Coordinates of C-alpha atoms and ligand atoms in Angstrom, one line a residue:
M5 CA 18.1 -11.2 29.9
S6 CA 20.6 -8.4 29.2
A7 CA 19.5 -5.4 27.1
L8 CA 19.9 -6.5 23.6
Q9 CA 23.1 -8.3 23.4
P10 CA 22.7 -10.2 20.1
I11 CA 20.9 -13.3 21.1
S12 CA 19.9 -16.5 19.3
G13 CA 19.4 -20.0 20.4
K14 CA 16.9 -22.3 22.1
D15 CA 14.5 -20.7 24.6
H16 CA 13.7 -23.9 26.5
A17 CA 10.8 -22.3 28.4
A18 CA 9.0 -21.5 25.1
G19 CA 10.3 -24.6 23.3
G20 CA 11.6 -22.6 20.3
E21 CA 14.3 -20.3 19.0
T22 CA 15.0 -16.9 20.5
Y23 CA 15.7 -13.8 18.4
D24 CA 16.3 -10.2 19.0
V25 CA 13.6 -9.3 16.4
V26 CA 10.9 -11.2 14.6
V27 CA 9.7 -9.5 11.4
V28 CA 6.4 -10.5 9.9
G29 CA 6.3 -10.3 6.1
A30 CA 9.0 -10.3 3.4
G31 CA 7.8 -7.6 1.1
F32 CA 9.8 -4.5 0.5
A33 CA 9.3 -3.5 4.1
G34 CA 10.3 -6.8 5.7
M35 CA 13.3 -7.2 3.5
Y36 CA 14.7 -3.7 4.2
M37 CA 14.0 -4.1 7.9
L38 CA 16.0 -7.3 8.0
H39 CA 18.9 -5.6 6.2
K40 CA 19.0 -2.7 8.6
L41 CA 18.7 -4.8 11.8
R42 CA 21.5 -7.0 10.7
G43 CA 23.5 -3.8 10.5
L44 CA 23.0 -3.4 14.2
G45 CA 24.4 -6.9 14.7
L46 CA 21.0 -8.3 15.9
T47 CA 19.5 -11.7 15.3
V48 CA 16.5 -11.5 13.1
R49 CA 13.9 -14.0 11.8
V50 CA 11.6 -12.9 9.0
Y51 CA 8.4 -15.0 8.5
E52 CA 6.6 -14.9 5.2
Q53 CA 3.4 -16.9 4.5
G54 CA 4.0 -16.9 0.7
D55 CA 6.7 -19.1 -0.8
G56 CA 8.7 -16.2 -2.1
V57 CA 9.8 -12.7 -1.2
G58 CA 8.3 -9.5 -2.8
G59 CA 4.9 -9.3 -1.0
T60 CA 2.5 -7.3 -3.2
W61 CA 4.5 -8.3 -6.3
Y62 CA 4.6 -11.9 -5.3
W63 CA 0.8 -12.1 -4.9
N64 CA -0.6 -9.7 -7.6
R65 CA 0.3 -11.4 -10.8
Y66 CA -2.9 -10.5 -12.7
P67 CA -2.6 -9.5 -16.4
G68 CA -1.6 -5.8 -16.7
A69 CA -0.3 -5.5 -13.1
R70 CA 2.4 -2.9 -12.8
C71 CA 3.4 0.0 -10.5
D72 CA 1.7 3.4 -10.8
V73 CA 4.6 5.3 -9.3
E74 CA 7.3 5.5 -11.9
S75 CA 9.9 2.8 -11.4
M76 CA 12.9 5.1 -11.2
Q77 CA 11.2 6.3 -8.0
Y78 CA 9.3 3.2 -7.0
S79 CA 12.5 1.5 -5.9
Y80 CA 14.8 1.4 -2.9
S81 CA 17.1 4.4 -2.3
F82 CA 19.1 3.0 0.6
S83 CA 21.9 1.6 -1.6
D84 CA 23.3 3.8 -4.2
E85 CA 25.0 0.8 -5.8
L86 CA 21.6 -0.9 -6.2
Q87 CA 19.9 2.1 -7.7
Q88 CA 22.8 2.8 -10.1
E89 CA 23.0 -0.8 -11.3
W90 CA 19.4 -1.9 -11.6
D91 CA 18.0 -1.2 -15.1
W92 CA 14.2 -0.6 -15.2
S93 CA 12.9 -1.5 -18.6
E94 CA 9.8 0.7 -18.7
R95 CA 8.5 3.9 -17.1
Y96 CA 6.1 1.7 -15.1
A97 CA 7.7 -1.7 -14.7
P98 CA 5.4 -4.7 -15.0
Q99 CA 4.8 -7.0 -12.0
P100 CA 7.3 -9.8 -13.2
E101 CA 10.1 -7.2 -13.3
I102 CA 9.3 -5.8 -9.9
L103 CA 9.2 -9.3 -8.5
K104 CA 12.6 -10.0 -10.1
Y105 CA 13.9 -6.8 -8.5
A106 CA 12.7 -8.0 -5.1
N107 CA 14.5 -11.3 -5.6
H108 CA 17.6 -9.5 -6.8
V109 CA 17.6 -7.5 -3.5
A110 CA 17.1 -10.7 -1.5
D111 CA 20.2 -12.2 -3.2
R112 CA 22.3 -9.1 -3.4
F113 CA 22.0 -8.4 0.3
K114 CA 22.1 -12.2 1.2
L115 CA 18.7 -11.9 3.0
R116 CA 17.4 -15.4 2.3
P117 CA 19.1 -17.3 5.2
D118 CA 17.1 -15.3 7.7
I119 CA 13.7 -15.6 5.9
A120 CA 11.4 -18.5 6.7
L121 CA 9.0 -18.8 3.7
N122 CA 5.6 -20.7 3.8
T123 CA 5.3 -19.7 7.4
R124 CA 2.4 -17.6 8.7
I125 CA 2.4 -15.9 12.0
D126 CA -0.8 -16.7 13.8
Q127 CA -0.3 -15.3 17.3
A128 CA 2.0 -13.0 19.2
T129 CA 1.7 -12.6 23.0
F130 CA 3.6 -10.2 25.1
D131 CA 5.2 -11.6 28.3
E132 CA 5.2 -8.7 30.7
T133 CA 7.6 -10.4 33.1
A134 CA 10.3 -11.0 30.5
N135 CA 9.5 -8.0 28.2
T136 CA 9.5 -10.4 25.3
W137 CA 7.1 -11.6 22.6
R138 CA 6.1 -15.2 22.2
V139 CA 5.3 -15.7 18.5
T140 CA 3.5 -18.7 17.2
T141 CA 3.8 -19.8 13.6
S142 CA 1.4 -21.7 11.4
D143 CA 3.5 -24.9 11.7
G144 CA 2.9 -24.8 15.5
N145 CA 6.3 -23.5 16.6
T146 CA 6.7 -20.8 19.2
V147 CA 9.7 -18.5 19.1
T148 CA 10.7 -15.7 21.4
A149 CA 11.8 -12.2 20.5
K150 CA 12.4 -8.9 22.2
Y151 CA 10.8 -7.0 19.4
V152 CA 8.2 -7.8 16.7
V153 CA 8.0 -5.7 13.6
L154 CA 4.8 -6.0 11.5
A155 CA 5.8 -5.7 7.9
T156 CA 2.5 -7.3 6.9
G157 CA 1.6 -4.7 4.2
C158 CA -1.3 -2.3 3.7
L159 CA -2.8 -4.1 0.7
S160 CA -2.1 -7.7 1.4
N161 CA -5.3 -9.1 2.7
A162 CA -7.4 -9.8 -0.4
R163 CA -11.1 -9.2 0.0
M164 CA -13.3 -12.0 -1.2
P165 CA -16.8 -10.6 -1.9
D166 CA -19.6 -12.2 -0.1
I167 CA -21.8 -13.1 -3.1
K168 CA -24.5 -15.8 -3.0
G169 CA -23.6 -18.8 -5.0
L170 CA -19.9 -17.9 -5.6
S171 CA -18.7 -21.3 -4.4
G172 CA -21.0 -23.0 -6.8
F173 CA -19.6 -21.4 -9.9
K174 CA -18.5 -24.1 -12.4
G175 CA -15.7 -22.2 -14.2
K176 CA -12.4 -20.8 -12.8
V177 CA -12.6 -18.0 -10.2
Y178 CA -9.5 -15.8 -9.8
H179 CA -8.8 -13.0 -7.3
T180 CA -6.4 -10.4 -8.7
G181 CA -4.6 -10.3 -5.3
H182 CA -4.1 -14.1 -5.3
W183 CA -3.3 -14.7 -8.9
P184 CA -2.0 -18.2 -9.9
H185 CA 1.7 -18.7 -10.6
E186 CA 1.1 -20.6 -13.8
P187 CA -0.1 -18.7 -16.9
V188 CA -3.9 -18.1 -17.1
E189 CA -5.4 -18.4 -20.6
F190 CA -8.6 -16.5 -21.3
T191 CA -8.6 -17.1 -25.1
G192 CA -12.0 -18.0 -26.4
L193 CA -13.6 -17.6 -22.9
R194 CA -16.4 -15.3 -21.8
V195 CA -14.9 -13.6 -18.8
A196 CA -16.4 -11.4 -16.0
V197 CA -14.3 -8.9 -14.2
I198 CA -16.0 -7.7 -10.9
G199 CA -14.6 -4.5 -9.6
T200 CA -13.2 -1.4 -11.2
G201 CA -10.6 -0.2 -8.8
S202 CA -6.9 -0.1 -9.7
S203 CA -6.5 -3.8 -10.3
G204 CA -9.7 -4.0 -12.4
I205 CA -8.6 -1.0 -14.4
Q206 CA -5.2 -2.5 -15.1
S207 CA -6.4 -5.9 -16.0
V208 CA -9.5 -5.1 -18.1
P209 CA -7.6 -3.9 -21.3
V210 CA -5.4 -7.0 -21.2
I211 CA -8.1 -9.5 -20.6
A212 CA -10.3 -7.9 -23.3
E213 CA -7.6 -8.7 -25.9
Q214 CA -7.8 -12.4 -25.0
A215 CA -11.4 -13.1 -24.0
S216 CA -14.1 -13.9 -26.6
H217 CA -16.3 -11.6 -24.5
L218 CA -15.5 -9.5 -21.4
T219 CA -18.3 -8.2 -19.1
V220 CA -17.1 -5.6 -16.6
F221 CA -19.2 -5.2 -13.5
Q222 CA -18.9 -1.8 -12.1
R223 CA -20.3 -0.5 -8.8
T224 CA -18.3 2.7 -8.6
A225 CA -16.7 4.5 -11.6
N226 CA -13.2 5.6 -10.7
F227 CA -11.0 8.4 -12.0
S228 CA -8.1 7.1 -14.0
I229 CA -5.3 8.9 -15.8
P230 CA -3.4 7.5 -18.7
A231 CA 0.0 6.1 -17.8
H232 CA 1.6 6.8 -21.2
N233 CA 3.9 3.9 -20.3
A234 CA 6.9 3.4 -22.6
P235 CA 10.3 1.7 -22.6
L236 CA 13.0 3.6 -20.8
S237 CA 16.1 4.3 -22.8
Q238 CA 19.6 4.0 -21.4
E239 CA 20.0 7.8 -21.7
E240 CA 16.8 8.4 -19.7
R241 CA 17.9 6.0 -17.0
E242 CA 21.4 7.7 -16.8
A243 CA 19.9 11.2 -16.7
F244 CA 17.6 10.2 -13.8
R245 CA 20.4 8.4 -12.0
A246 CA 22.6 11.4 -12.2
K247 CA 20.1 13.4 -10.2
Y248 CA 19.2 10.7 -7.8
P249 CA 20.6 12.4 -4.7
E250 CA 18.3 15.4 -5.2
V251 CA 15.4 13.4 -6.4
R252 CA 15.4 11.2 -3.4
R253 CA 16.0 14.1 -0.9
F254 CA 13.2 16.1 -2.5
A255 CA 10.7 13.2 -2.5
R256 CA 11.5 12.5 1.2
E257 CA 11.6 16.0 2.6
E258 CA 9.6 18.4 0.4
T259 CA 6.6 16.5 -0.9
R260 CA 3.3 15.2 0.4
N261 CA 3.2 12.0 -1.6
G262 CA 6.9 11.0 -1.8
I263 CA 7.1 11.6 -5.6
Y264 CA 9.6 13.9 -7.2
T265 CA 7.7 16.2 -9.5
E266 CA 7.2 19.8 -10.3
M267 CA 5.4 21.4 -7.3
P268 CA 2.3 23.5 -7.9
D269 CA 2.6 27.2 -7.1
R270 CA -1.1 28.1 -7.4
G271 CA -4.7 27.0 -7.0
A272 CA -7.0 25.9 -9.8
L273 CA -9.1 29.0 -9.5
D274 CA -6.1 31.3 -9.8
D275 CA -6.1 30.5 -13.5
G276 CA -8.7 31.4 -16.1
D277 CA -10.5 28.7 -18.1
N278 CA -8.0 28.6 -21.0
E279 CA -4.9 28.5 -18.9
R280 CA -6.4 25.9 -16.6
R281 CA -7.3 23.7 -19.6
T282 CA -3.9 24.0 -21.0
R283 CA -2.3 22.9 -17.8
Y284 CA -4.7 19.9 -17.4
E285 CA -4.1 18.9 -21.0
S286 CA -0.3 19.0 -20.5
R287 CA -0.5 16.8 -17.3
W288 CA -2.9 14.5 -19.1
A289 CA -0.5 14.2 -22.0
Y290 CA 2.4 13.5 -19.5
G291 CA 0.3 10.9 -17.7
G292 CA 0.3 9.3 -14.3
L293 CA -0.4 10.2 -10.7
T294 CA 1.2 13.6 -10.9
F295 CA -1.9 14.8 -12.6
M296 CA -3.1 15.8 -9.1
A297 CA 0.0 18.0 -8.6
V298 CA -1.1 20.5 -11.3
Y299 CA -2.6 22.7 -8.6
N300 CA -2.1 22.9 -4.9
D301 CA -5.7 23.0 -3.8
L302 CA -7.3 20.0 -5.6
A303 CA -7.5 18.0 -2.3
L304 CA -8.7 21.0 -0.3
N305 CA -11.2 23.0 -2.2
K306 CA -14.3 21.5 -3.8
A307 CA -14.7 24.2 -6.5
A308 CA -11.1 23.7 -7.5
N309 CA -11.4 20.0 -7.5
D310 CA -14.5 20.2 -9.7
T311 CA -12.4 21.7 -12.4
A312 CA -10.1 18.7 -12.5
S313 CA -12.9 16.2 -12.0
D314 CA -14.9 17.8 -14.9
F315 CA -11.8 17.8 -17.1
V316 CA -11.3 14.0 -16.6
R317 CA -15.0 13.4 -17.1
E318 CA -14.8 15.2 -20.4
K319 CA -11.8 13.1 -21.5
I320 CA -13.8 10.0 -20.7
A321 CA -16.7 11.3 -22.9
E322 CA -14.2 12.0 -25.7
I323 CA -12.6 8.6 -25.6
V324 CA -15.7 6.3 -25.1
K325 CA -17.9 6.3 -28.2
D326 CA -21.1 5.1 -26.8
P327 CA -22.6 8.0 -24.7
Q328 CA -24.4 5.6 -22.4
T329 CA -21.3 3.7 -21.5
A330 CA -19.3 7.0 -21.3
K331 CA -21.8 8.3 -18.8
L332 CA -21.5 5.2 -16.6
L333 CA -17.7 5.4 -16.7
Q334 CA -17.7 9.0 -15.5
P335 CA -17.1 9.1 -11.8
N336 CA -19.8 11.2 -10.1
N337 CA -19.9 10.3 -6.4
H338 CA -16.5 11.5 -5.2
P339 CA -14.1 14.4 -5.9
I340 CA -11.1 13.3 -8.0
G341 CA -8.2 12.0 -5.8
T342 CA -10.3 11.3 -2.7
K343 CA -10.3 7.7 -3.7
R344 CA -7.0 6.2 -4.9
I345 CA -6.6 7.6 -8.4
C346 CA -5.9 5.0 -11.0
V347 CA -3.3 4.9 -13.8
D348 CA -4.2 3.0 -16.9
T349 CA -3.3 1.9 -20.3
D350 CA -6.2 2.2 -22.7
Y351 CA -8.8 1.4 -20.0
F352 CA -11.6 3.7 -21.3
A353 CA -10.9 2.9 -24.9
T354 CA -11.3 -0.8 -24.1
F355 CA -15.1 -0.1 -23.8
N356 CA -15.1 0.8 -27.6
R357 CA -14.3 -2.9 -28.4
P358 CA -17.2 -4.9 -29.6
N359 CA -16.4 -7.8 -27.2
V360 CA -16.6 -5.6 -24.0
T361 CA -19.8 -4.8 -22.1
L362 CA -20.0 -2.6 -19.0
V363 CA -22.7 -3.4 -16.4
D364 CA -23.7 -1.0 -13.8
I365 CA -24.2 -2.9 -10.6
R366 CA -25.0 0.1 -8.5
S367 CA -28.4 0.3 -10.2
N368 CA -28.7 -3.4 -10.8
P369 CA -26.7 -5.2 -8.1
I370 CA -25.3 -8.7 -8.5
E371 CA -27.9 -10.9 -6.8
E372 CA -26.2 -14.3 -7.2
I373 CA -23.6 -16.2 -9.0
L374 CA -25.1 -19.1 -10.9
P375 CA -23.0 -22.1 -12.0
N376 CA -22.5 -20.5 -15.4
A377 CA -23.6 -16.9 -15.1
V378 CA -23.6 -13.7 -13.1
R379 CA -27.2 -12.8 -12.1
T380 CA -28.0 -9.1 -11.6
A381 CA -31.3 -7.6 -10.7
A382 CA -31.9 -6.9 -14.5
R383 CA -30.6 -10.2 -16.2
D384 CA -28.1 -13.0 -16.3
Y385 CA -24.7 -12.7 -18.0
E386 CA -23.3 -16.1 -19.0
V387 CA -19.6 -16.4 -18.3
D388 CA -16.9 -19.1 -18.3
A389 CA -14.5 -17.4 -15.9
L390 CA -14.7 -14.9 -13.0
V391 CA -12.0 -12.4 -12.1
L392 CA -12.6 -10.8 -8.7
A393 CA -10.9 -7.4 -8.7
T394 CA -12.4 -6.6 -5.4
G395 CA -9.4 -5.2 -3.6
F396 CA -8.2 -5.6 0.0
D397 CA -9.2 -5.2 3.6
A398 CA -6.7 -2.3 3.6
M399 CA -4.2 -1.2 6.2
T400 CA -5.5 -3.2 9.1
G401 CA -6.7 -6.5 7.4
S402 CA -3.4 -8.5 7.7
V403 CA -2.7 -7.2 11.2
A404 CA -6.2 -8.2 12.4
K405 CA -5.7 -11.7 11.2
I406 CA -2.9 -12.2 13.8
D407 CA -4.0 -12.8 17.4
I408 CA -1.9 -10.1 19.0
R409 CA -2.0 -9.9 22.8
G410 CA -0.3 -7.0 24.7
R411 CA -0.4 -5.9 28.3
N412 CA -3.1 -7.5 30.5
G413 CA -4.0 -9.9 27.7
Q414 CA -5.7 -7.2 25.7
T415 CA -5.9 -8.1 22.0
L416 CA -5.1 -5.5 19.4
N417 CA -8.4 -6.4 17.7
Q418 CA -10.2 -5.5 20.9
K419 CA -8.3 -2.2 21.1
W420 CA -8.9 -1.4 17.5
A421 CA -12.6 -2.4 17.5
E422 CA -13.6 1.2 16.9
G423 CA -10.8 1.8 14.4
P424 CA -7.0 1.6 14.5
K425 CA -5.3 3.7 17.2
T426 CA -1.6 4.3 17.0
Y427 CA 1.0 6.9 17.9
L428 CA 2.7 8.0 14.7
G429 CA 1.4 4.9 12.9
V430 CA 4.3 2.9 14.3
M431 CA 3.1 1.7 17.8
S432 CA -0.1 1.2 19.7
A433 CA -0.2 1.9 23.4
G434 CA -0.4 -1.3 25.5
F435 CA 1.7 -3.3 23.0
P436 CA 5.3 -2.7 23.9
N437 CA 8.2 -3.4 21.5
L438 CA 5.7 -4.0 18.7
F439 CA 6.4 -1.9 15.7
I440 CA 4.2 -1.5 12.6
I441 CA 5.7 -0.4 9.2
T442 CA 3.4 2.0 7.3
G443 CA 0.7 1.5 9.9
P444 CA -2.6 3.4 10.1
G445 CA -1.8 6.9 11.2
S446 CA 1.2 7.2 8.9
P447 CA 1.2 8.5 5.3
S448 CA 1.6 5.0 3.9
V449 CA -0.9 4.4 1.1
L450 CA -1.1 8.1 0.3
S451 CA 2.5 8.1 -0.7
N452 CA 5.1 6.5 -2.8
M453 CA 5.3 3.5 -0.4
M454 CA 9.0 3.0 -0.9
V455 CA 9.7 6.4 0.6
S456 CA 7.4 5.6 3.6
I457 CA 8.8 2.1 4.1
E458 CA 12.4 3.3 4.1
Q459 CA 11.5 6.1 6.5
H460 CA 9.8 3.8 9.0
V461 CA 12.5 1.2 8.8
D462 CA 15.2 3.7 9.4
W463 CA 13.3 5.3 12.3
I464 CA 12.6 1.9 13.9
T465 CA 16.2 0.9 13.5
D466 CA 17.5 4.1 15.2
C467 CA 15.0 3.6 17.9
I468 CA 16.1 0.1 18.7
A469 CA 19.7 1.2 18.6
H470 CA 18.8 4.0 21.1
M471 CA 17.3 1.5 23.4
R472 CA 20.2 -0.9 23.2
D473 CA 22.7 1.9 23.8
R474 CA 20.9 3.1 26.9
G475 CA 19.9 -0.3 28.3
F476 CA 16.2 0.0 27.8
E477 CA 14.2 -3.2 27.8
A478 CA 10.8 -2.0 26.7
M479 CA 9.3 0.9 24.7
E480 CA 5.7 1.7 24.6
A481 CA 3.5 4.5 23.1
E482 CA 2.0 6.7 25.8
K483 CA -1.8 6.7 25.8
Q484 CA -2.0 10.4 25.9
A485 CA 0.4 10.8 23.0
E486 CA -1.5 8.3 21.0
E487 CA -4.8 10.0 21.6
S488 CA -3.4 13.3 20.5
W489 CA -2.0 11.7 17.4
V490 CA -5.2 10.0 16.5
A491 CA -7.1 13.3 17.0
H492 CA -4.5 15.1 14.8
V493 CA -4.7 12.5 12.0
N494 CA -8.5 12.9 12.0
E495 CA -8.4 16.6 12.2
V496 CA -6.0 16.9 9.2
A497 CA -8.1 14.5 7.2
H498 CA -11.2 16.7 7.8
T499 CA -9.4 19.8 6.5
T500 CA -9.4 18.0 3.1
L501 CA -12.0 16.6 0.7
Y502 CA -10.8 13.0 1.3
P503 CA -13.5 12.0 3.9
Q504 CA -16.1 12.8 1.3
A505 CA -15.5 9.6 -0.6
N506 CA -16.5 6.1 0.6
S507 CA -13.0 4.8 0.0
W508 CA -10.9 2.0 1.4
Y509 CA -8.9 4.7 3.1
M510 CA -12.0 5.0 5.3
G511 CA -12.6 1.2 5.5
A512 CA -15.8 1.7 3.5
N513 CA -15.2 -1.3 1.2
I514 CA -15.5 -3.7 4.1
P515 CA -19.0 -4.4 5.5
G516 CA -18.9 -3.7 9.3
K517 CA -15.5 -2.1 9.4
P518 CA -15.4 1.1 11.5
Q519 CA -15.2 4.1 9.2
I520 CA -12.4 6.4 10.1
F521 CA -9.8 7.9 7.9
M522 CA -6.7 5.7 8.4
P523 CA -3.7 7.2 6.6
Y524 CA -2.0 10.5 7.7
I525 CA -2.7 13.2 5.2
G526 CA -0.1 15.7 6.5
G527 CA 2.4 14.5 3.8
V528 CA 5.6 12.6 4.0
G529 CA 7.9 15.6 4.4
V530 CA 5.9 17.0 7.4
Y531 CA 5.5 13.5 8.9
R532 CA 9.2 12.8 8.6
Q533 CA 10.0 16.0 10.4
I534 CA 7.5 15.1 13.2
C535 CA 9.1 11.7 13.6
N536 CA 12.6 13.1 13.6
N537 CA 11.6 15.7 16.3
V538 CA 10.1 12.9 18.4
A539 CA 13.4 11.0 18.2
A540 CA 15.5 14.1 18.9
K541 CA 13.6 14.7 22.1
G542 CA 14.5 11.2 23.3
Y543 CA 11.4 9.6 21.8
E544 CA 8.9 12.0 23.2
G545 CA 5.5 10.4 23.8
F546 CA 6.9 7.0 24.3
V547 CA 7.8 5.4 27.7
M548 CA 11.0 3.5 27.7
T549 CA 11.7 1.1 30.6
A550 CA 15.0 -0.1 31.8
V551 CA 15.1 -3.1 34.1
E552 CA 15.7 -0.9 37.2
Q553 CA 13.7 2.3 36.6
P554 CA 11.0 3.5 34.1
Q555 CA 11.7 6.7 32.2
K556 CA 8.8 8.7 30.9
I557 CA 9.3 11.1 28.0
A558 CA 6.2 13.2 28.1
A559 CA 4.8 14.6 24.8
S560 CA 4.7 18.3 24.7
Ligands
FAD610 C1 -1.4 -4.1 -7.5 C2 -0.8 -3.2 -6.6 C3 0.0 -2.2 -7.1 C4 0.7 -1.3 -6.3 N1 1.4 -0.3 -6.9 C5 2.1 0.6 -6.1 C6 2.8 1.7 -6.6 O1 3.0 1.8 -7.8 N2 3.4 2.5 -5.8 C7 3.3 2.4 -4.4 O2 3.9 3.2 -3.7 N3 2.6 1.4 -3.9 C8 2.0 0.5 -4.7 N4 1.3 -0.5 -4.1 C9 1.3 -0.7 -2.6 C10 2.3 -1.8 -2.2 O3 1.6 -2.6 -1.4 C11 3.5 -1.2 -1.6 O4 4.1 -0.3 -2.5 C12 4.6 -2.2 -1.1 O5 4.8 -3.2 -2.0 C13 4.2 -2.7 0.2 O6 5.3 -3.4 0.7 P1 5.2 -4.1 2.2 O7 6.4 -4.9 2.4 O8 4.9 -3.1 3.2 O9 3.9 -5.0 2.1 P2 3.5 -6.3 1.1 O10 4.3 -6.1 -0.1 O11 2.1 -6.3 1.1 O12 4.2 -7.5 1.9 C14 3.6 -7.9 3.1 C15 3.9 -9.4 3.2 O13 3.5 -9.8 4.5 C16 3.1 -11.1 4.4 N5 2.2 -11.4 5.6 C17 1.1 -10.7 6.0 N6 0.6 -11.3 7.1 C18 1.4 -12.3 7.4 C19 1.5 -13.2 8.5 N7 0.6 -13.2 9.5 N8 2.5 -14.1 8.5 C20 3.4 -14.2 7.6 N9 3.4 -13.3 6.5 C21 2.5 -12.4 6.5 C22 2.3 -11.1 3.1 O14 2.1 -12.4 2.6 C23 3.1 -10.2 2.2 O15 4.0 -11.0 1.4 C24 0.6 -1.4 -4.9 C25 -0.2 -2.4 -4.4 C26 -0.9 -3.3 -5.2 C27 -1.8 -4.3 -4.6

C-alpha cells in the first residue's frame, strides 16, 4: 500500500471497508478530528456507540446538567464563523443547548455522512506486516485503517456501584451518565441520590424541587463554588466575541487550565487576613472555577490552600442552617482543588429545605439496596427511585473496554495493568499509528477540555500530514521517551498537593484500579510548547518507519 494516498474501498482480505483513519467516538474530539482529517483529503470513518453525536452531552441528560467552564470558552475556537454566529443563552449553558451545539457543528461542517452511529468498536488489532489496524465493530464487521484515533472520552464510562441488592430494587434506577432521553418525572416520589461529585451536586437542587422527599447519600463532601449562572445578553456576547482572538490565544498559551481569566500575581500568604478575605469574597461573588485562580500557590502550598479551604468551609456553615448538616457538608479530607472542584446553583442551600435529608455513608455505609429502601449500617431509608451519581471510570475506562492489540499481540490492557503509560498522552509504545485524544499523561481533565481537544487534534493532524509528506508508514512512541514522560508526569504531580486526595484523577474511585496520577499537571501552555517542540524536532521521541528504512528520532 502506498503511503497515505487517500484510500477507501473493500479490503477483501479483511472482508470490510478500508479507510485512512478510523476515529472512535463522536463527541467534541471525534467530530473535530473528522473535520481536520478531511481537510487533508483522507478517508475517515467515525464510529459512535450512541445514536447521536455530542458524547458527554448526549449521555449526561440528568436534571441540572450544564458545563462548568463558561460557555463562551467551553466551545470550539477552530472556526471564527462558528464562534461568531453561535449564541450561548447563559453563562453556563444547560446540557440540551450544548447538545444542540454539537448537532449544529455536525450539520454545519457536514460531518454526518462519515459517522456511523449505534456502532461500538470492540477490538482493534495491529497488523505488523501491513502496518494497518483491523478494527472490529459491534455488528461484527471488520474494517481496515492505517490509523486509529481514540476519541473515546475521559468521562464516558459510567461507573455502576457494586451494591448488594441493586438489581432487586423495585423502583426506577437512573445513572446520571446514562440518563434516559424521555423526561423523568420525580414529582411526588421519594428519591435517593447516591454520590456527591459534580453530577450529584448539579442534580440535587433540581430533583429536590420535584421530589416529595430527597435523601442524599454522601461518602465524601466536596468543595463547590456557586456558579452565579445568568442569561447572557447580546451585549455581553458581542463584547466577548470582539476579544476572542486574544481570549483564545491566552487560554491556549498562557494558562494552566485553558481558561481565560485574570492571572494571580501572588501567593495566599503574601496577603494579610483582611486582604485575603476580600479577595476570596470577590471571587466567591464572581463564581465558578476561577475561584482557584485567586492565588498562585493554592495547588502547591498546604498552608496557602488551607486559607481557601477554610474560607469555603465557612461559607458552607453560613449557608446551611442545621450545624450538624453543615459540618457533614464541609470537606475535610482533601485540600481544595485536589479533587475536581464543583460549580453549583444552590447546592448547599438545598439542605435547608424540609424535604431534603443528608446521610453520611462514610460513617454508616450503604449495606444493601432493598426492593423499596436503601439500607445503611444505621437504618433503612424508604425510596421510590434511585439516582446513581457515582461518576466514571475516568480517563482509561472507555479505552480499556476495547480489546486493543499492538505489536507481538500485546494488549493495551496488559501494558497498562500497572497504570496507563503514554508518551505525551497521545501514543503508547508498542501501539503504532494509534493516537489518543486527551489521553492519560496530557492535561485533559485538568483543563478546559475544548482547549485540550483542539490542541491534540491539531497536533495529530499535523503529524499525519508530516508522515504522508515524507512517505512514512508507521509511527510509534519510543519506549525510552515514554518512560521519561511517565516519570515527568509523576514528578510534576508530586510537586503539588493533588496526590493528597483520593480522587478519580488517581483512579481511587474504582476498586482495584492502579493508583497513579493520570493527567499532566504542567498546564496547557507548557504542555503545548513541549508538544510543539517535539514536532519541530521531527517528532522527537517517536520512531517513524518508511517501507524501506526506519528512522529514529531520539529524545534529547
Ligand atoms: C456532566 C459533565 C460535565 C462536564 N463539563 C465540562 C466542562 O464544563 N468543561 C470541560 O472542559 N469539560 C467538561 N466535562 C468533560 C467532557 O467530557 C469534555 O469536556 C468533552 O465533552 C469530552 O469530549 P470527548 O469527545 O473527548 O469525549 P466524550 O464527549 O466523552 O465522547 C466520547 C464518545 O466516544 C464514544 N465511545 C467510547 N467508547 C466507544 C467505543 N468503543 N465505540 C464507539 N464509541 C465509543 C462514547 O459513546 C462517547 O460518545 C464534563 C463532563 C461531564 C460528564
